[in-house]
Coordinates of C-alpha atoms and ligand atoms in Angstrom, one line a residue:
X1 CA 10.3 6.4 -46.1
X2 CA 8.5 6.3 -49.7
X3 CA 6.7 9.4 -50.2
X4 CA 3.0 9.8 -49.7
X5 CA 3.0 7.3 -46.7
X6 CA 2.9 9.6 -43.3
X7 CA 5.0 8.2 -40.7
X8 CA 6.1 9.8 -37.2
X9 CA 7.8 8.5 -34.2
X10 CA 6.8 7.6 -31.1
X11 CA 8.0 6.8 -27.4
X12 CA 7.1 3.1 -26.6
X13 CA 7.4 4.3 -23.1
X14 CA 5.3 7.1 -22.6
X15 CA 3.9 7.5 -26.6
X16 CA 5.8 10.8 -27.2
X17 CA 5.1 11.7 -30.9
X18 CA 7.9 13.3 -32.9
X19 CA 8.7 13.9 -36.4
X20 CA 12.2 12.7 -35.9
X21 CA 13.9 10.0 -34.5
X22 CA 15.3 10.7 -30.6
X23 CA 17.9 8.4 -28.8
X24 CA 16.4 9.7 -25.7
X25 CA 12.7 11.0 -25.2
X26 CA 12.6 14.0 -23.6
X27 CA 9.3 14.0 -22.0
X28 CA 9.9 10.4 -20.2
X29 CA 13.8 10.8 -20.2
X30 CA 13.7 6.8 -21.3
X31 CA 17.1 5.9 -23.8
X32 CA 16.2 4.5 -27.0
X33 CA 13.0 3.9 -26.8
X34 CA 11.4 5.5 -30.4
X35 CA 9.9 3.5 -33.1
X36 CA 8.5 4.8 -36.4
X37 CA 4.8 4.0 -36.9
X38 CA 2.7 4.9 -39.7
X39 CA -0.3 7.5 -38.7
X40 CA -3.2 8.5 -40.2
X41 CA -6.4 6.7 -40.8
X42 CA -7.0 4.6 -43.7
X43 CA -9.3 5.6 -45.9
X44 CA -13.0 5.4 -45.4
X45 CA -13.3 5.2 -41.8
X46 CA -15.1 7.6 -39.8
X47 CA -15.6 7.4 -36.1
X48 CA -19.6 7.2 -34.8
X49 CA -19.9 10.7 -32.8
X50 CA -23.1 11.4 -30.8
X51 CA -25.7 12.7 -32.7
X52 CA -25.4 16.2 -32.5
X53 CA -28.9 17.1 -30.5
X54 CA -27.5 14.8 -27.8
X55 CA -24.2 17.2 -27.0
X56 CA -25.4 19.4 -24.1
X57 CA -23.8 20.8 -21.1
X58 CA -25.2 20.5 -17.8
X59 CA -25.4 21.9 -14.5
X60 CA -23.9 20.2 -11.2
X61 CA -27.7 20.5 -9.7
X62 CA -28.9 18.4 -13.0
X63 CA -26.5 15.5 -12.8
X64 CA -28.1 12.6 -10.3
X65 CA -25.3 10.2 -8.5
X66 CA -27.0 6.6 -8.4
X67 CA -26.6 4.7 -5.6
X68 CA -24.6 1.6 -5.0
X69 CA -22.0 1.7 -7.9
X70 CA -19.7 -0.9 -6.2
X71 CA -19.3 -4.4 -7.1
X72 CA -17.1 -6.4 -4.6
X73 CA -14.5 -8.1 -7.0
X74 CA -15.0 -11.0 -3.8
X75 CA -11.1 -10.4 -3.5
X76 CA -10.7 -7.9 0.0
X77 CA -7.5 -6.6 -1.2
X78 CA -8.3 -5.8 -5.0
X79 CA -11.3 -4.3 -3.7
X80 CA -9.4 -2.1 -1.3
X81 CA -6.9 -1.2 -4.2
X82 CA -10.1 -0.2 -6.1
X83 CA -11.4 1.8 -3.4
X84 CA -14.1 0.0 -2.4
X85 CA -15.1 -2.2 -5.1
X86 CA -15.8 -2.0 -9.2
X87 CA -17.3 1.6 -10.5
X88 CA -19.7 0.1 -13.1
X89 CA -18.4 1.8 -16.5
X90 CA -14.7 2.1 -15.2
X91 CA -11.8 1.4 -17.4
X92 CA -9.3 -0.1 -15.1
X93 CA -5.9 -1.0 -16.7
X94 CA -3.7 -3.8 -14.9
X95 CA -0.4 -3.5 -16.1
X96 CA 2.6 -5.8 -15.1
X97 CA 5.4 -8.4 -16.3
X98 CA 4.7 -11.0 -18.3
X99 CA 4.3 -14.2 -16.3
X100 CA 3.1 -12.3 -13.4
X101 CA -0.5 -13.6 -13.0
X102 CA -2.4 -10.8 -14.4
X103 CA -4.5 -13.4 -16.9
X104 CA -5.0 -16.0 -13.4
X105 CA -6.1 -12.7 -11.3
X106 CA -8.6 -11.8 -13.7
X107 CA -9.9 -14.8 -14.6
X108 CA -10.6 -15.3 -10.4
X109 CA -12.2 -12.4 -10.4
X110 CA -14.4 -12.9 -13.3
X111 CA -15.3 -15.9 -11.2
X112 CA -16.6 -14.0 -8.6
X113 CA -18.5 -11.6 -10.1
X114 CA -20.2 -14.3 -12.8
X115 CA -20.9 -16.0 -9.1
X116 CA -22.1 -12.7 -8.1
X117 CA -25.1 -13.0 -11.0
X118 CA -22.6 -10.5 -13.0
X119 CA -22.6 -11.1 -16.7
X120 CA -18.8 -11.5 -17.5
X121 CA -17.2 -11.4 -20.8
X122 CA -13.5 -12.5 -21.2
X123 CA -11.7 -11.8 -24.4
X124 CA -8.5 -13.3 -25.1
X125 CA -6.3 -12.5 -27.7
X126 CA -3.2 -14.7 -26.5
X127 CA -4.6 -17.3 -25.2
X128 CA -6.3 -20.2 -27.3
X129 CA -10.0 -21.4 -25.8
X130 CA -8.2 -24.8 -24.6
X131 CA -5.7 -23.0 -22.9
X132 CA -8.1 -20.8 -21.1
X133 CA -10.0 -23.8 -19.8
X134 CA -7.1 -25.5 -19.3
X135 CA -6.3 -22.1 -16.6
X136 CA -9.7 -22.6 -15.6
X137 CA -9.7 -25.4 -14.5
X138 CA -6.7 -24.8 -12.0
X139 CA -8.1 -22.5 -9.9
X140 CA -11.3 -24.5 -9.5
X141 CA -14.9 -24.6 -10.1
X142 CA -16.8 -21.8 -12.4
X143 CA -20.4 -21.2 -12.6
X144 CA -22.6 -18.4 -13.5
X145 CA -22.9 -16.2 -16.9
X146 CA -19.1 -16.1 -17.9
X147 CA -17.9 -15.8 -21.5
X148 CA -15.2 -16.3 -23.1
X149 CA -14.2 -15.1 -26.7
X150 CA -11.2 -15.0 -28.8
X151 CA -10.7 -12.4 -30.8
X152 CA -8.4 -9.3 -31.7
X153 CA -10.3 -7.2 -33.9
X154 CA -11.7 -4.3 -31.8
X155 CA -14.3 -3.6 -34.4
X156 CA -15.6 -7.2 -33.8
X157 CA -15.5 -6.7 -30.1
X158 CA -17.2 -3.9 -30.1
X159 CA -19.9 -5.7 -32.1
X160 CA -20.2 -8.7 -29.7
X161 CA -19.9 -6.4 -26.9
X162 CA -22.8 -4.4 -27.5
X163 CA -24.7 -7.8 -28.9
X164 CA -24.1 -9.9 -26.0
X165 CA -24.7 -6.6 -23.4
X166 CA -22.6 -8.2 -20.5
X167 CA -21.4 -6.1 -17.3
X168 CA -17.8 -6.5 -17.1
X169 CA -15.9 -7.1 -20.0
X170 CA -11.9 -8.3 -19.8
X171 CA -9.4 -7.1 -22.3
X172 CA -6.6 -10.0 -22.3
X173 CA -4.2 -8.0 -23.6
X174 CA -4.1 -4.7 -25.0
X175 CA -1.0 -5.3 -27.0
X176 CA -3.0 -8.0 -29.0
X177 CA -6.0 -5.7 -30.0
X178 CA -6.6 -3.5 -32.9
X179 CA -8.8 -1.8 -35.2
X180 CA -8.6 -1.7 -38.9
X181 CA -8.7 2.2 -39.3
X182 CA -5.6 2.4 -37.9
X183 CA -2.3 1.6 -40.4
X184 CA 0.1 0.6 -37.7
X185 CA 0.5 -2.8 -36.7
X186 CA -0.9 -4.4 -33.1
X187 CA 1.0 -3.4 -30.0
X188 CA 2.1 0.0 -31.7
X189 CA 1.7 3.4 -29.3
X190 CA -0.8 4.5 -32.2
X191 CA -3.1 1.1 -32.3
X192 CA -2.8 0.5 -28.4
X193 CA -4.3 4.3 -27.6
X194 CA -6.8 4.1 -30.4
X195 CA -8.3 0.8 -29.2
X196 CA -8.3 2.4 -25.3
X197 CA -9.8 5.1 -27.0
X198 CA -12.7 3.1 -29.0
X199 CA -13.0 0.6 -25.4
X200 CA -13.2 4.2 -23.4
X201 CA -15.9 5.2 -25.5
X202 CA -18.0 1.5 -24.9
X203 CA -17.3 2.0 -21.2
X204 CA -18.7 5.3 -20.6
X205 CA -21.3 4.8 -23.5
X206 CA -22.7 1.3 -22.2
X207 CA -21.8 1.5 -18.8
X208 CA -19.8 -1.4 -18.9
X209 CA -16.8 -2.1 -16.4
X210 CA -13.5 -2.9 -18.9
X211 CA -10.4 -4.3 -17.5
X212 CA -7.5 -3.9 -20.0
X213 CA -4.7 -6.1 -19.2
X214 CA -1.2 -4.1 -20.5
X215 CA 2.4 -6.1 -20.5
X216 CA 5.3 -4.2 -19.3
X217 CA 7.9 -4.4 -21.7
X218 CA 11.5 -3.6 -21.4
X219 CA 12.7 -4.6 -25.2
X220 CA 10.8 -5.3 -28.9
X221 CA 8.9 -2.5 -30.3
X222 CA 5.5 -3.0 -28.6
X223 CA 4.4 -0.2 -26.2
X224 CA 4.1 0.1 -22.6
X225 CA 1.1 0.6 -20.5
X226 CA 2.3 3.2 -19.6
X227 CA 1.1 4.9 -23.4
X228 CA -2.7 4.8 -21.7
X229 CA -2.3 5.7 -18.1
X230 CA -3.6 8.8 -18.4
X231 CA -6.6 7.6 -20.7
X232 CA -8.1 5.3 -18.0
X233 CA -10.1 5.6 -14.8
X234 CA -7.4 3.5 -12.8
X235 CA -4.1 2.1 -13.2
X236 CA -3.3 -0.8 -11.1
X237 CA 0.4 -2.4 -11.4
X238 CA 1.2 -6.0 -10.6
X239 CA 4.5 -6.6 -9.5
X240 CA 6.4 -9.5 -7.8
X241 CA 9.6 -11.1 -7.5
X242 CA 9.7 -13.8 -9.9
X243 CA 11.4 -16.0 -7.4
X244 CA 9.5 -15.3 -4.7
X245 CA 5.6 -16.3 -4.5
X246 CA 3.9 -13.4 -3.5
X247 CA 2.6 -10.9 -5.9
X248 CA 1.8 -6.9 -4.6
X249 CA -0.7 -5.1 -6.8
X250 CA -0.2 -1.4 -6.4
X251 CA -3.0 1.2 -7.2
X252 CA -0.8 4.0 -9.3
X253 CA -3.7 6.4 -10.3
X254 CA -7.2 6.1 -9.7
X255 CA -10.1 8.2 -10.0
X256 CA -12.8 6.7 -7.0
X257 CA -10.4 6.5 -4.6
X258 CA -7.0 6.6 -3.0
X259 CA -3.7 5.2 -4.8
X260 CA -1.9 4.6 -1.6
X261 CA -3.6 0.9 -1.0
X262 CA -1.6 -2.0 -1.8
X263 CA -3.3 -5.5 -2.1
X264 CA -1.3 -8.6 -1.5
X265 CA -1.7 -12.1 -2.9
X266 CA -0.2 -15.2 -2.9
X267 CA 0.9 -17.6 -6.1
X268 CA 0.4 -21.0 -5.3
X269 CA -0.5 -24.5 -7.5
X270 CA -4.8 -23.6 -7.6
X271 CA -4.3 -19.4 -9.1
X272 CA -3.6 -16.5 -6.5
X273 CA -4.4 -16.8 -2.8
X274 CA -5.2 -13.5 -0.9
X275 CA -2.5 -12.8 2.2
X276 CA -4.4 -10.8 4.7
X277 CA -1.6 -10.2 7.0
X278 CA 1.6 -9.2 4.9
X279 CA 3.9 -9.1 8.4
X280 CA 3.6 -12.5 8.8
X281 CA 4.2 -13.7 5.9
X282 CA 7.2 -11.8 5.5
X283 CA 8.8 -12.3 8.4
X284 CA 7.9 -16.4 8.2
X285 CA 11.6 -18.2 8.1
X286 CA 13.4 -15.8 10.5
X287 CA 16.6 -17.3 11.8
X288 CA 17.2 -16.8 15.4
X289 CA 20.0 -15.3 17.3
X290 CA 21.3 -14.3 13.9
X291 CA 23.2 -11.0 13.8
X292 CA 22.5 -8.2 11.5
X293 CA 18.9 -8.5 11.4
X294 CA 16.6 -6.2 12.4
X295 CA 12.5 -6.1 12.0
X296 CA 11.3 -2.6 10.7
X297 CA 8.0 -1.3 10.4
X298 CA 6.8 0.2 7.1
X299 CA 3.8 1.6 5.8
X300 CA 2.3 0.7 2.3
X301 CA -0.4 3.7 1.9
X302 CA -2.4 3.1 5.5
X303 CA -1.6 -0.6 6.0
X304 CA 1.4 -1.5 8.2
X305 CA 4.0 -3.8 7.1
X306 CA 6.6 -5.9 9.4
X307 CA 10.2 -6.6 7.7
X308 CA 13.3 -8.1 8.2
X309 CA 16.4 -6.0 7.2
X310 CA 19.6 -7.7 7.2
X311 CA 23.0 -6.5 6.8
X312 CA 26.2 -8.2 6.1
X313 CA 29.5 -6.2 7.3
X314 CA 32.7 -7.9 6.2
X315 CA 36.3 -6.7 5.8
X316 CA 37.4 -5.6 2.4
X317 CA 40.0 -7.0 0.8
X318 CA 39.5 -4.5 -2.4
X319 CA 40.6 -0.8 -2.4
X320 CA 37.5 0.4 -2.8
X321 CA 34.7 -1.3 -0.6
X322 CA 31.8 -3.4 -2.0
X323 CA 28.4 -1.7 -1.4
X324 CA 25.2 -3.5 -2.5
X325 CA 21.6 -3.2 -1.1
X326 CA 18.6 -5.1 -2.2
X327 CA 15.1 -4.3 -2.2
X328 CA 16.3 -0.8 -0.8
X329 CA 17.6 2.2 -2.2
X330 CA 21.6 2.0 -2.9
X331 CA 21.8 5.7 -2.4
X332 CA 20.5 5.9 0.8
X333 CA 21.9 2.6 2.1
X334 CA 25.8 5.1 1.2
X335 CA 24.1 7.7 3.2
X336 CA 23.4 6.2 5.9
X337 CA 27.0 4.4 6.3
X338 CA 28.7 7.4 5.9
X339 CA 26.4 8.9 8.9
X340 CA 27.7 6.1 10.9
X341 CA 31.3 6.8 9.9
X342 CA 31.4 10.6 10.4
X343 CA 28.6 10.8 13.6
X344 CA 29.6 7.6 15.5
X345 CA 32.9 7.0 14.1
X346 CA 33.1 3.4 12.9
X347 CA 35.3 3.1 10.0
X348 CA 32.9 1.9 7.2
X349 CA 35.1 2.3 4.8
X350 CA 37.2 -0.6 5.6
X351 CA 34.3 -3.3 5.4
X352 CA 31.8 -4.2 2.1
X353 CA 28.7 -3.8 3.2
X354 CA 25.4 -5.5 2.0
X355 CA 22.1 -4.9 3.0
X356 CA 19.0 -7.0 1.9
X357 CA 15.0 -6.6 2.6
X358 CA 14.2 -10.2 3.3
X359 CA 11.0 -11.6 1.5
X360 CA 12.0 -9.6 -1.8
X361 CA 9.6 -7.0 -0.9
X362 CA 10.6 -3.4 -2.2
X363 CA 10.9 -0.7 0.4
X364 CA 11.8 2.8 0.4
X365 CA 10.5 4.6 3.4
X366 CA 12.8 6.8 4.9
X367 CA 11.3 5.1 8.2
X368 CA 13.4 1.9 7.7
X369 CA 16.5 4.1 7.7
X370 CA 17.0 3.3 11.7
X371 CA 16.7 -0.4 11.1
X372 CA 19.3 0.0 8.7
X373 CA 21.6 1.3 10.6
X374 CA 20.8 -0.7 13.6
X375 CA 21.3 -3.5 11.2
X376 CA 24.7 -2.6 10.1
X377 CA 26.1 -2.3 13.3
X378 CA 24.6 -5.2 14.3
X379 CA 26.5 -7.1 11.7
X380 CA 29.5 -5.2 12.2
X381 CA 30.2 -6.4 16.1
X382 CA 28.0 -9.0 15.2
X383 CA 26.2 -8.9 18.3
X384 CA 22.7 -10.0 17.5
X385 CA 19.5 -8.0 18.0
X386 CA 16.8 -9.4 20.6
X387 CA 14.3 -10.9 18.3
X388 CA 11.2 -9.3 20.0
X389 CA 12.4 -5.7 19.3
X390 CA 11.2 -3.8 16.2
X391 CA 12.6 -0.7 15.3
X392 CA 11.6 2.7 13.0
X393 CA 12.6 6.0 12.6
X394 CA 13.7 8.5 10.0
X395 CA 18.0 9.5 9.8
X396 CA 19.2 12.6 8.9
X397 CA 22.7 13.7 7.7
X398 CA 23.4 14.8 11.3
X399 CA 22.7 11.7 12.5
X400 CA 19.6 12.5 14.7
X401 CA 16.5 10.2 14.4
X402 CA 13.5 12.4 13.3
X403 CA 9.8 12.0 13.5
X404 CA 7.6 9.3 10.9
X405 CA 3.9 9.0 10.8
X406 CA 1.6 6.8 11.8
X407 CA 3.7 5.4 14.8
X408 CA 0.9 4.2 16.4
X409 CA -0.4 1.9 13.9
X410 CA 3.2 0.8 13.5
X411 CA 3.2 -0.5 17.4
X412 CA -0.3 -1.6 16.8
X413 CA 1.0 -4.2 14.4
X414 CA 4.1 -5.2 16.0
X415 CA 1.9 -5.6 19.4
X416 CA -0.6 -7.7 17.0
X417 CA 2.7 -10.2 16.1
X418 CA 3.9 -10.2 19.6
X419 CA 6.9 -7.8 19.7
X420 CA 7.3 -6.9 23.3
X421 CA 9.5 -3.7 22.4
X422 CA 10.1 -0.8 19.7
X423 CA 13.1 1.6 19.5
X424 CA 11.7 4.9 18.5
X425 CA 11.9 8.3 17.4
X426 CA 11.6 10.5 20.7
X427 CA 9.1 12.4 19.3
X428 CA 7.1 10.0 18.5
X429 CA 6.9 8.9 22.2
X430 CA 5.9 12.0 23.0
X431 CA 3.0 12.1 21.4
X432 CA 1.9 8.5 22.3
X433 CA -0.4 6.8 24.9
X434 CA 1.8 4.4 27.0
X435 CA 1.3 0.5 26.0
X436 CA 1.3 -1.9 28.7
X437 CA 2.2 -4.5 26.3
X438 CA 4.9 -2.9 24.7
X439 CA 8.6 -1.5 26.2
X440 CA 9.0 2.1 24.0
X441 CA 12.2 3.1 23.9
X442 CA 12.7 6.7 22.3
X443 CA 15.5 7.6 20.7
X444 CA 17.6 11.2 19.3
X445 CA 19.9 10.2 17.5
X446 CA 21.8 6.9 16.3
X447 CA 24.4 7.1 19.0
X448 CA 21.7 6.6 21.9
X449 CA 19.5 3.9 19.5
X450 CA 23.3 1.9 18.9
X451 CA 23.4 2.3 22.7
X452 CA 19.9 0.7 23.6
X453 CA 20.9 -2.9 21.5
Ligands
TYD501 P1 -0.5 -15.6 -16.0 O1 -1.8 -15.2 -15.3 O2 -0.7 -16.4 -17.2 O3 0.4 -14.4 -16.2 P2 0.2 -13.1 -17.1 O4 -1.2 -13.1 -17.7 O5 0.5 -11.9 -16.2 O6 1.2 -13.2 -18.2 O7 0.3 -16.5 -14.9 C1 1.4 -17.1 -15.3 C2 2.1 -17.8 -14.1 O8 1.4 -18.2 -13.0 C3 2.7 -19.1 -14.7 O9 4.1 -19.0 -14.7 C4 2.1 -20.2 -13.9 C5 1.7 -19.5 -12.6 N1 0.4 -20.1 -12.1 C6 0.5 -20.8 -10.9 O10 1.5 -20.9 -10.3 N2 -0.7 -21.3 -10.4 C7 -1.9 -21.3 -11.0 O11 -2.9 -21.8 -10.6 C8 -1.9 -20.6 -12.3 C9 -3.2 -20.5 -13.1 C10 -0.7 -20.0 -12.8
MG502 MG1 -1.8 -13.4 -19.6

């Protein structure tokens, strides 16, 4: 680099600064993921402090909490992600894939809250005004005090913004923004945290609620939302299968409330539907009489959630046998089969094995380990499971079936769809209520839940 022009590099992933260039960063561990930026301020620029006499400490006793502080987003499950609702001067981020619906989900709930009698401003830096309406217009009538601007400059923003004085205020995207002061160019680690930085400030200062909307990127030199996680009050993640319709938004930090929530929603032709009960909708297509299917119950944070795992067992005709497992972890899907070879004796190795989470919902509980392996055997003497039985329970290496949590709310559920029996760990029983509406089985190990098919 010419001389006099400071440059340093930085992880698009997780903004790691470094004087020189790293193939792999060694705070996120990510491979070739440094860019050169140019850092510094340009010249002129100050940032607006606080005037001085305003800087003052204060005791616990001296600061008031004001009552009702949550907005309902009128969406059940963002609200739940959110922990009850908006905090008035949060700065949520919603990261995600492009293509994902993060625009669609804000602009629903801007709906909402402009219905609410919420002043809403939207600001676009993608999008033209046409297309916006054009959005709009899709997912059906808007009234109320909602705004729409497009613009990129954050020092304009922060103009209209304190102008216009509005409630909630929509960052579409963060990528897009940035502030003269800064040399780089938009979407680089330096611009993207100094415009958090400068919208941070407008949200604690004006006690406006921001939502920043943050691409996940995989290639091209623009950083990752992950570069302001740790800047912002929550972090919400928006993730879905393309091919499949239903979109999960996960809570991944946040500061009023719990992260273990998940909310669930739906893609269809008029913008994203809510899907109050997940289990049906993922277990909605279930062939019948089918071997190698199994319905597990997982937990996502305190919610229960019904799934079909499927297995397909077929002879090899390769030396070394085909393993593939979707939607689960390929690690543990190998453990498990080699429990079944060396505790039950069935000679895995001679078959591929493939084993699928129907609905292209991502699970790794150790809980669905059971209907796993209940699921492999299945498929293996293809002998078909009764379709009324769910099944849960942790495997060890020894092959016994230890303990999960929550077991109750996991029969709960299944009793709610109409499963009329669950295969168990035994300790679980133990600690549970009889259910007149449901046949528990408890299980030890894998050999005695293989026998009870
Ligand atoms: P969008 O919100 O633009 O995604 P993001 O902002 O995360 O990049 O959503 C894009 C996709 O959603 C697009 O492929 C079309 C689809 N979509 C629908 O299926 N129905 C709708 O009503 C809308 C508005 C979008
Ligand atoms: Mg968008």
């Amino acid at each position: 680099m010419a001389k006099g022009k400071a440059t340093a590099f930085f992880c698009k992933e997780c903004g790691f600064e470094s004087a020189k260039w790293m193939g792999q960063c060694p705070a996120c561990r990510e491979w070739n993921t440094f860019v050169e930026e140019p850092v510094g301020k340009k010249e002129g620029s100050s940032v607006k402090l606080r005037p001085p006499e305003k800087v003052r400490p204060a005791r616990l006793s001296e600061i008031s909490i004001e009552e009702k502080e949550r907005d309902s987003t009128g969406y059940g499950e963002l609200d739940r992600v959110l922990g009850g609702g908006v905090v008035a001067g949060s700065l949520v981020l919603v990261g995600g894939d492009p293509g994902i619906g993060k625009s669609t989900l804000l602009l629903q709930v801007c709906r909402n809250l402009a219905a609410a009698g919420r002043r809403v401003l939207y600001i676009s830096g993608e999008e033209s005004l046409k297309q916006i309406k054009l959005r709009a217009n899709r997912i059906g009538a808007i009234s109320g005090d909602l705004l729409f601007l497009c613009e990129t400059s954050l020092d304009n923003i922060q103009e209209t913004i304190l102008e216009v004085k509005p409630d909630i205020v929509i960052i579409d995207s963060i990528q897009t923004m940035y502030r003269e002061e800064v040399a780089s160019a938009p979407g680089s680690v330096s611009q993207v945290r100094e415009s958090t930085n400068l919208l941070m400030q407008i949200a604690k200062g004006a006690g406006i609620t921001i939502f920043i909307v943050g691409h996940v990127t995989k290639e091209g030199v623009v950083a990752g939302p992950r570069v302001l996680e740790h800047m912002v009050d929550t972090v919400l993640y928006f993730e879905g299968d393309r091919h499949a319709s239903y979109r999960i938004l996960r809570g991944v930090k946040n500061r009023f409330g719990s992260t273990n929530e998940i909310g669930v929603f739906e893609m269809r032709e008029q913008g994203l539907v809510e899907v109050e009960n997940p289990s049906e909708f993922m277990l909605d297509g279930r062939p019948e009489g089918a071997s190698g299917a199994v319905v597990a119950c997982a937990m996502e944070g305190t919610r229960p959630i019904l799934l079909e795992v499927q297995a397909l067992v077929t002879q090899t005709n390769l030396g070394i046998p085909r393993r593939t497992a979707a939607g689960t972890d390929y690690n543990r899907v190998n453990l498990l089969m080699a429990v079944l070879e060396k505790r039950c004796h069935y000679e895995m190795s001679r078959y591929d094995a493939y084993v699928n989470i129907a609905g292209g919902m991502r699970m790794n509980e150790p809980a669905l380990d059971l209907a796993i392996v209940l699921a492999l055997v299945s498929s293996l003497k293809d002998k078909p499971v009764d379709e009324k039985t769910i099944v849960f329970g942790e495997v060890g290496l020894s092959g016994e079936v230890r303990a999960v949590s929550m077991a109750e709310q996991r029969v709960n559920e299944a009793v709610k769809l109409g499963f009329t029996r669950c295969i168990l760990p035994q300790i679980c029983l133990d600690k549970m209520k009889p259910s007149d509406k449901m046949k528990l089985t408890g299980v030890r190990n894998v050999r005695e839940a293989i026998g009870e098919l």
